[in-house]
XYZ file of N, CA and C in Angstrom:
459
model
N 25.478 -5.473 34.462
C 24.841 -6.656 35.043
C 25.789 -7.345 36.035
N 27.059 -7.482 35.651
C 28.039 -8.148 36.508
C 28.230 -7.375 37.817
N 28.291 -6.046 37.711
C 28.458 -5.204 38.898
C 27.226 -5.316 39.809
N 26.040 -5.342 39.193
C 24.796 -5.466 39.965
C 24.750 -6.794 40.721
N 25.159 -7.881 40.057
C 25.198 -9.186 40.717
C 26.201 -9.206 41.861
N 27.326 -8.568 41.670
C 28.338 -8.487 42.729
C 27.790 -7.743 43.938
N 27.105 -6.634 43.696
C 26.505 -5.864 44.793
C 25.414 -6.663 45.496
N 24.598 -7.370 44.719
C 23.544 -8.213 45.304
C 24.140 -9.298 46.191
N 25.176 -9.965 45.696
C 25.834 -11.030 46.450
C 26.416 -10.461 47.747
N 27.071 -9.315 47.657
C 27.670 -8.678 48.840
C 26.596 -8.323 49.870
N 25.471 -7.776 49.408
C 24.379 -7.430 50.316
C 23.828 -8.666 51.019
N 23.577 -9.737 50.251
C 23.017 -10.956 50.839
C 23.966 -11.579 51.860
N 25.255 -11.564 51.575
C 26.232 -12.114 52.521
C 26.247 -11.297 53.805
N 26.193 -9.982 53.687
C 26.170 -9.123 54.871
C 24.896 -9.353 55.677
N 23.787 -9.520 54.981
C 22.521 -9.769 55.651
C 22.583 -11.058 56.460
N 23.052 -12.134 55.848
C 23.149 -13.417 56.550
C 24.162 -13.355 57.693
N 25.235 -12.625 57.485
C 26.288 -12.522 58.496
C 25.761 -11.911 59.796
N 24.843 -10.961 59.676
C 24.342 -10.247 60.852
C 22.962 -10.704 61.296
N 22.519 -11.814 60.804
C 21.200 -12.294 61.195
C 21.313 -13.681 61.829
N 20.274 -14.053 62.519
C 20.185 -15.401 63.063
C 19.178 -16.128 62.181
N 19.635 -17.181 61.552
C 18.791 -17.887 60.600
C 18.822 -19.375 60.929
N 17.743 -19.886 61.498
C 17.643 -21.317 61.786
C 17.109 -22.090 60.589
N 16.248 -21.439 59.795
C 15.594 -22.096 58.665
C 15.824 -21.235 57.425
N 16.403 -21.846 56.405
C 16.614 -21.125 55.155
C 15.968 -21.913 54.025
N 15.012 -21.288 53.337
C 14.427 -21.872 52.122
C 15.074 -21.109 50.980
N 15.734 -21.839 50.098
C 16.465 -21.193 49.019
C 16.375 -22.055 47.764
N 16.339 -21.416 46.618
C 16.344 -22.145 45.347
C 17.776 -22.549 45.025
N 17.937 -23.595 44.245
C 19.271 -24.079 43.903
C 20.127 -23.000 43.240
N 19.552 -22.268 42.307
C 20.316 -21.222 41.616
C 20.682 -20.070 42.558
N 19.811 -19.758 43.516
C 20.120 -18.721 44.505
C 21.286 -19.147 45.392
N 21.310 -20.417 45.786
C 22.402 -20.920 46.621
C 23.733 -20.841 45.887
N 23.714 -21.219 44.621
C 24.934 -21.130 43.813
C 25.384 -19.681 43.681
N 24.435 -18.787 43.413
C 24.739 -17.365 43.254
C 25.324 -16.783 44.537
N 24.677 -17.065 45.651
C 25.079 -16.495 46.926
C 26.475 -16.947 47.359
N 26.799 -18.197 47.083
C 28.089 -18.745 47.508
C 29.154 -18.664 46.419
N 28.735 -18.268 45.219
C 29.648 -18.219 44.070
C 30.262 -19.594 43.817
N 29.426 -20.624 43.941
C 29.869 -22.005 43.832
C 28.920 -22.750 42.892
N 29.461 -23.442 41.909
C 28.612 -24.149 40.943
C 28.107 -25.505 41.441
N 28.765 -26.068 42.432
C 28.364 -27.362 42.976
C 27.375 -27.133 44.113
N 26.156 -27.644 43.961
C 25.087 -27.361 44.931
C 25.390 -27.934 46.307
N 25.990 -29.110 46.377
C 26.321 -29.709 47.680
C 27.337 -28.842 48.426
N 28.336 -28.341 47.707
C 29.325 -27.451 48.315
C 28.688 -26.133 48.738
N 27.806 -25.612 47.896
C 27.121 -24.359 48.210
C 26.316 -24.491 49.502
N 25.611 -25.606 49.648
C 24.812 -25.835 50.864
C 25.719 -25.947 52.083
N 26.807 -26.658 51.966
C 27.748 -26.783 53.093
C 28.306 -25.429 53.505
N 28.618 -24.598 52.527
C 29.111 -23.252 52.833
C 28.059 -22.482 53.629
N 26.827 -22.485 53.144
C 25.748 -21.762 53.831
C 25.504 -22.316 55.230
N 25.416 -23.631 55.319
C 25.107 -24.296 56.586
C 26.172 -24.009 57.645
N 27.417 -24.138 57.260
C 28.507 -23.982 58.220
C 28.861 -22.530 58.508
N 28.919 -21.723 57.491
C 29.313 -20.324 57.676
C 28.285 -19.533 58.473
N 27.009 -19.858 58.276
C 25.940 -19.089 58.922
C 25.212 -19.880 60.013
N 25.694 -21.085 60.313
C 25.144 -21.900 61.395
C 23.623 -22.100 61.262
N 23.194 -22.487 60.081
C 21.772 -22.676 59.784
C 21.374 -24.102 60.156
N 20.290 -24.243 60.934
C 19.860 -25.571 61.387
C 19.301 -26.432 60.257
N 18.462 -25.843 59.417
C 17.870 -26.612 58.312
C 17.822 -25.750 57.061
N 18.282 -26.332 55.973
C 18.216 -25.659 54.678
C 17.245 -26.441 53.807
N 16.265 -25.730 53.281
C 15.259 -26.312 52.390
C 15.560 -25.797 50.992
N 16.091 -26.664 50.164
C 16.528 -26.288 48.825
C 15.502 -26.758 47.807
N 14.992 -25.832 47.015
C 14.034 -26.205 45.980
C 14.684 -26.066 44.606
N 14.256 -26.935 43.696
C 14.830 -26.938 42.355
C 13.747 -27.117 41.292
N 12.591 -26.524 41.526
C 11.504 -26.578 40.549
C 11.101 -28.001 40.203
N 11.086 -28.317 38.936
C 10.647 -29.641 38.487
C 11.614 -30.762 38.872
N 12.802 -30.389 39.356
C 13.787 -31.395 39.797
C 13.562 -31.813 41.255
N 12.601 -31.181 41.937
C 12.286 -31.572 43.307
C 12.923 -30.676 44.355
N 13.053 -31.217 45.546
C 13.585 -30.446 46.663
C 14.437 -31.340 47.555
N 15.253 -30.691 48.377
C 16.125 -31.410 49.300
C 16.178 -30.646 50.608
N 16.115 -31.376 51.717
C 16.271 -30.777 53.037
C 17.608 -31.223 53.612
N 18.354 -30.279 54.147
C 19.647 -30.547 54.796
C 19.483 -30.194 56.266
N 19.599 -31.196 57.122
C 19.385 -31.012 58.556
C 20.409 -31.857 59.296
N 21.243 -31.205 60.082
C 22.337 -31.898 60.769
C 23.113 -32.708 59.729
N 23.217 -34.008 59.900
C 23.929 -34.839 58.928
C 22.995 -35.490 57.910
N 21.718 -35.146 57.957
C 20.736 -35.750 57.054
C 20.593 -34.952 55.760
N 20.427 -35.673 54.685
C 20.098 -35.093 53.388
C 18.881 -35.877 52.895
N 17.733 -35.199 52.827
C 16.488 -35.865 52.460
C 15.959 -35.252 51.171
N 15.815 -36.091 50.153
C 15.390 -35.626 48.836
C 13.927 -35.977 48.579
N 13.288 -35.141 47.799
C 11.894 -35.360 47.421
C 11.727 -35.018 45.940
N 11.232 -35.971 45.174
C 10.925 -35.683 43.770
C 9.731 -34.735 43.714
N 9.672 -33.962 42.654
C 8.545 -33.053 42.456
C 7.303 -33.842 42.084
N 6.161 -33.354 42.503
C 4.883 -33.925 42.094
C 4.479 -33.196 40.813
N 5.020 -33.650 39.699
C 4.762 -32.993 38.416
C 3.350 -33.294 37.940
N 2.711 -32.262 37.429
C 1.348 -32.419 36.931
C 1.254 -31.851 35.518
N 0.476 -32.486 34.702
C 0.358 -32.055 33.306
C -0.458 -30.775 33.161
N -1.231 -30.433 34.183
C -2.096 -29.259 34.080
C -1.532 -28.030 34.794
N -0.209 -27.924 34.894
C 0.427 -26.743 35.483
C 0.167 -25.536 34.597
N -0.291 -24.427 35.216
C -0.578 -23.216 34.439
C 0.128 -21.973 34.978
N 0.499 -21.967 36.258
C 1.090 -20.767 36.849
C 1.888 -21.180 38.082
N 3.174 -20.874 38.108
C 4.008 -21.269 39.252
C 4.029 -20.213 40.364
N 3.290 -19.124 40.188
C 3.234 -18.077 41.210
C 2.731 -18.662 42.529
N 3.483 -18.460 43.570
C 3.074 -18.913 44.898
C 3.569 -20.297 45.282
N 4.165 -21.030 44.350
C 4.617 -22.398 44.661
C 5.718 -22.390 45.722
N 6.692 -21.529 45.586
C 7.776 -21.453 46.568
C 7.281 -21.008 47.931
N 6.383 -20.041 47.944
C 5.805 -19.567 49.208
C 4.996 -20.674 49.883
N 4.271 -21.437 49.069
C 3.479 -22.545 49.607
C 4.383 -23.615 50.187
N 5.456 -23.946 49.472
C 6.435 -24.921 49.965
C 6.995 -24.450 51.304
N 7.432 -23.211 51.350
C 8.031 -22.659 52.566
C 7.026 -22.619 53.719
N 5.838 -22.136 53.451
C 4.811 -22.061 54.488
C 4.439 -23.426 55.034
N 4.357 -24.414 54.153
C 4.050 -25.783 54.593
C 5.149 -26.314 55.510
N 6.392 -26.065 55.135
C 7.519 -26.516 55.970
C 7.533 -25.792 57.314
N 7.307 -24.493 57.300
C 7.297 -23.737 58.561
C 6.205 -24.233 59.494
N 5.020 -24.484 58.950
C 3.928 -25.017 59.767
C 4.302 -26.347 60.390
N 4.936 -27.206 59.618
C 5.351 -28.523 60.115
C 6.403 -28.371 61.215
N 7.366 -27.482 61.000
C 8.431 -27.288 61.989
C 7.872 -26.721 63.287
N 6.916 -25.813 63.199
C 6.286 -25.260 64.408
C 5.598 -26.371 65.201
N 4.923 -27.268 64.506
C 4.207 -28.357 65.173
C 5.131 -29.444 65.718
N 6.311 -29.611 65.116
C 7.180 -30.738 65.467
C 8.508 -30.356 66.112
N 8.808 -29.086 66.272
C 10.018 -28.594 66.941
C 11.270 -28.842 66.093
N 11.920 -27.774 65.732
C 13.083 -27.840 64.851
C 14.219 -28.691 65.418
N 14.312 -28.807 66.726
C 15.411 -29.564 67.333
C 15.109 -31.052 67.458
N 13.903 -31.471 67.090
C 13.526 -32.882 67.231
C 13.083 -33.515 65.913
N 13.652 -33.050 64.827
C 13.309 -33.640 63.531
C 14.171 -34.873 63.289
N 13.635 -35.802 62.518
C 14.409 -36.972 62.094
C 14.121 -37.187 60.607
N 14.737 -38.198 60.035
C 14.600 -38.417 58.596
C 13.149 -38.633 58.173
N 12.408 -39.414 58.942
C 11.008 -39.683 58.606
C 10.159 -38.410 58.656
N 10.358 -37.616 59.700
C 9.597 -36.366 59.817
C 9.941 -35.400 58.688
N 11.217 -35.317 58.366
C 11.631 -34.413 57.293
C 11.055 -34.875 55.962
N 11.062 -36.180 55.725
C 10.489 -36.725 54.488
C 8.997 -36.388 54.402
N 8.270 -36.582 55.505
C 6.851 -36.229 55.540
C 6.654 -34.741 55.252
N 7.500 -33.916 55.861
C 7.385 -32.467 55.716
C 7.583 -32.031 54.266
N 8.678 -32.476 53.642
C 8.932 -31.989 52.282
C 8.048 -32.672 51.241
N 7.562 -33.856 51.554
C 6.595 -34.494 50.657
C 5.301 -33.682 50.636
N 4.817 -33.329 51.815
C 3.593 -32.531 51.918
C 3.800 -31.168 51.264
N 4.926 -30.518 51.568
C 5.211 -29.183 51.027
C 5.299 -29.223 49.501
N 5.925 -30.259 48.968
C 6.054 -30.395 47.510
C 4.698 -30.620 46.853
N 3.882 -31.456 47.475
C 2.539 -31.710 46.937
C 1.693 -30.442 46.972
N 1.759 -29.719 48.068
C 0.995 -28.466 48.179
C 1.445 -27.465 47.112
N 2.762 -27.344 46.931
C 3.295 -26.435 45.911
C 2.854 -26.859 44.517
N 2.822 -28.158 44.281
C 2.400 -28.668 42.986
C 0.946 -28.308 42.688
N 0.107 -28.430 43.677
C -1.314 -28.092 43.509
C -1.482 -26.614 43.164
N -0.697 -25.766 43.829
C -0.764 -24.326 43.572
C -0.481 -24.020 42.102
N 0.413 -24.790 41.486
C 0.770 -24.515 40.085
C -0.349 -24.849 39.100
N -1.367 -25.551 39.575
C -2.468 -25.926 38.678
C -3.610 -24.919 38.700
N -3.428 -23.844 39.435
C -4.460 -22.818 39.563
C -3.857 -21.449 39.282
N -4.673 -20.528 38.889
C -4.217 -19.174 38.565
C -4.158 -18.334 39.830
N -3.055 -17.592 40.001
C -2.898 -16.713 41.145
C -2.266 -17.424 42.316
N -2.024 -16.694 43.410
C -1.336 -17.273 44.559
C -2.283 -17.585 45.717
N -2.897 -16.583 46.279
C -3.724 -16.768 47.471
C -4.894 -17.716 47.215
N -5.615 -17.493 46.143
C -6.808 -18.305 45.863
C -6.466 -19.732 45.442
N -5.187 -20.004 45.220
C -4.806 -21.352 44.784
C -4.297 -22.227 45.929
N -4.263 -21.697 47.142
C -3.772 -22.468 48.289
C -4.676 -23.676 48.534
N -4.085 -24.874 48.571
C -4.899 -26.090 48.707
C -5.298 -26.384 50.155
N -6.338 -27.161 50.292
C -6.744 -27.674 51.601
C -5.893 -28.917 51.911
N -5.767 -29.266 53.170
C -4.949 -30.418 53.586
C -5.401 -31.691 52.875
N -6.692 -31.890 52.778
C -7.229 -33.096 52.144
C -6.811 -33.203 50.674
N -6.763 -32.076 50.003
C -6.360 -32.053 48.600
C -4.882 -32.457 48.453
N -4.049 -32.002 49.378
C -2.624 -32.346 49.359
C -2.451 -33.835 49.628
N -3.132 -34.335 50.637
C -3.026 -35.764 50.986
C -3.499 -36.655 49.841
N -4.508 -36.225 49.124
C -5.018 -36.984 47.977
C -3.954 -37.074 46.874
N -3.250 -35.978 46.619
C -2.193 -35.990 45.601
C -1.038 -36.898 46.008
N -0.650 -36.866 47.277
C 0.429 -37.714 47.757
C 0.059 -39.187 47.567
N -1.163 -39.557 47.932
C -1.625 -40.941 47.761
C -1.598 -41.382 46.297
N -1.911 -40.464 45.407
C -1.923 -40.749 43.973
C -0.520 -41.146 43.487
N 0.525 -40.607 44.095
C 1.893 -40.874 43.677
C 2.536 -42.047 44.426
N 1.878 -42.551 45.451
C 2.459 -43.669 46.228
C 2.357 -44.987 45.498
């Protein structure tokens, strides 16, 4: 197991080293694993600086998510729901929601308010997905996401 993890870490580092990555969506445990660092803030700084990543979208399941962009650190609590049945597709939904927002708003012109709106929407959409079985058929409509956000305001 230890040898397999070492090989995985080496492969991922080589992949990032030879790629251009402006947007990285990564789970907290993946960031720690990849950087071999137990402190998440240090792990993000290593990734951001070593690989010149413009925005890092860090997800932590029920602990919420954080976006790191330039000098900004924007946190979002999870929209926890009592009727969660399947987390399949939640990360993909979060990532897809963020990518859609970045395409519409330009990665070089984000600010704290825009990032907060982006990860709030992405978190709400991911939360809705967890209340339905399967991935594709559980994708929410925009109105459904906005309704959940209003419920938590």
